[in-house]
Amino acid sequence: MDSNVAPPEMVSPSRAAGTLRNLIKQLTQDPSSAIVIGEDDAPQAVLLSFSAFQTLLAAAGAADAAMVADRMASAPEAGEGLSNAVLEQLVADAEHDVSAADCALGRAGGIEKGPDAGGRA
């Protein structure tokens, strides 16, 4: 397509503003249509009927639900996946990381255990 020619279904923002009532009437008469608003051959917005909008939302919701169902179907069942040994190692590593971070904060002066800090003297 020639970059200097806007597609016939595209309406400029100023024209859309000036003819909004007529554009809405057009969508009421043909709810399955859509009006592209833009300029310089660059679409910027779409005007569509409320029923088309609801259909679009329902389709998006159905696609999301299908994706979630697919992910759930491919997820491991309870007890599958990680062995107990691997799980125990992950927990131990996480506990070690937390302990190391706590020690680093304490050595850097971030944690005080004196009477003024709520600790015992």
Coordinates of C-alpha atoms in Angstrom, one line a residue:
M1 CA 0.0 0.0 0.0
D2 CA 1.2 3.5 -0.8
S3 CA 2.2 5.2 2.4
N4 CA 0.6 8.5 1.3
V5 CA -2.9 7.0 0.9
A6 CA -4.9 6.3 4.0
P7 CA -7.1 3.2 3.8
P8 CA -10.7 4.1 3.0
E9 CA -12.0 2.8 6.3
M10 CA -9.8 5.1 8.3
V11 CA -11.3 8.4 9.6
S12 CA -9.2 11.3 10.8
P13 CA -9.6 12.3 14.5
S14 CA -11.0 15.7 13.5
R15 CA -13.5 14.2 11.1
A16 CA -14.5 11.6 13.7
A17 CA -15.1 14.4 16.3
G18 CA -17.2 16.3 13.8
T19 CA -19.3 13.3 12.7
L20 CA -19.4 11.2 15.9
R21 CA -23.2 11.1 16.1
N22 CA -23.3 9.8 12.5
L23 CA -20.5 7.3 13.2
I24 CA -22.4 5.9 16.2
K25 CA -25.6 5.7 14.1
Q26 CA -23.5 3.7 11.5
L27 CA -22.3 1.3 14.2
T28 CA -25.9 0.9 15.5
Q29 CA -27.1 -0.1 12.0
D30 CA -24.1 -2.5 11.5
P31 CA -22.9 -3.6 15.0
S32 CA -20.3 -5.9 13.5
S33 CA -18.4 -3.1 11.8
A34 CA -15.6 -1.0 13.2
I35 CA -14.3 2.4 12.4
V36 CA -10.6 3.0 12.5
I37 CA -9.5 6.5 13.6
G38 CA -6.1 7.8 12.7
E39 CA -4.0 9.9 10.4
D40 CA -1.0 9.7 8.2
D41 CA -1.8 6.1 7.5
A42 CA -1.3 5.3 11.2
P43 CA -4.3 3.8 13.1
Q44 CA -4.7 5.4 16.5
A45 CA -8.0 4.1 17.8
V46 CA -11.0 2.0 16.9
L47 CA -14.6 2.9 17.4
L48 CA -16.9 -0.1 17.7
S49 CA -20.4 -1.0 18.9
F50 CA -20.9 -1.9 22.5
S51 CA -22.1 -5.4 21.4
A52 CA -18.9 -5.9 19.4
F53 CA -16.9 -4.7 22.4
Q54 CA -18.7 -7.2 24.7
T55 CA -18.0 -10.0 22.1
L56 CA -14.4 -9.0 22.1
L57 CA -14.2 -9.1 25.9
A58 CA -15.8 -12.5 26.0
A59 CA -13.4 -13.9 23.4
A60 CA -10.4 -12.5 25.3
G61 CA -11.8 -14.0 28.5
A62 CA -12.3 -17.4 26.8
A63 CA -8.8 -17.3 25.4
D64 CA -7.4 -16.5 28.9
A65 CA -9.5 -19.3 30.4
A66 CA -8.2 -21.8 27.7
M67 CA -4.6 -20.7 28.4
V68 CA -5.0 -21.2 32.2
A69 CA -6.7 -24.6 31.6
D70 CA -3.9 -25.7 29.3
R71 CA -1.3 -24.7 31.9
M72 CA -3.2 -26.5 34.7
A73 CA -3.4 -29.6 32.5
S74 CA 0.4 -29.6 31.9
A75 CA 1.3 -28.9 35.6
P76 CA 2.6 -31.8 37.6
E77 CA 0.2 -33.6 39.9
A78 CA 0.7 -33.5 43.6
G79 CA 3.7 -35.5 44.5
E80 CA 5.1 -35.3 41.0
G81 CA 8.0 -33.2 39.9
L82 CA 10.5 -32.5 42.6
S83 CA 11.8 -35.4 44.7
N84 CA 11.9 -35.0 48.5
A85 CA 15.7 -34.8 48.4
V86 CA 15.7 -31.9 45.9
L87 CA 12.9 -30.1 47.8
E88 CA 14.8 -30.4 51.0
Q89 CA 17.9 -29.0 49.3
L90 CA 16.0 -26.1 48.0
V91 CA 14.6 -25.3 51.4
A92 CA 18.1 -25.6 53.0
D93 CA 19.6 -23.3 50.4
A94 CA 16.8 -20.8 51.0
E95 CA 17.4 -20.9 54.7
H96 CA 21.1 -20.5 54.2
D97 CA 20.5 -17.5 51.9
V98 CA 18.3 -15.9 54.6
S99 CA 20.8 -16.6 57.3
A100 CA 23.7 -15.1 55.3
A101 CA 21.6 -12.0 54.5
D102 CA 20.8 -11.6 58.2
C103 CA 24.5 -12.0 59.2
A104 CA 25.5 -9.4 56.6
L105 CA 23.0 -6.9 57.9
G106 CA 24.1 -7.5 61.5
R107 CA 27.8 -7.0 60.5
A108 CA 27.1 -3.9 58.6
G109 CA 25.5 -2.3 61.7
G110 CA 21.9 -2.7 60.3
I111 CA 20.8 -4.7 63.3
E112 CA 21.4 -3.7 66.9
K113 CA 20.7 -5.9 69.9
G114 CA 21.3 -3.4 72.7
P115 CA 18.8 -2.2 75.3
D116 CA 17.7 0.8 73.1
A117 CA 16.9 -1.6 70.2
G118 CA 14.6 -3.9 72.1
G119 CA 17.3 -6.4 72.9
R120 CA 18.6 -7.5 76.2
A121 CA 21.5 -5.6 77.8

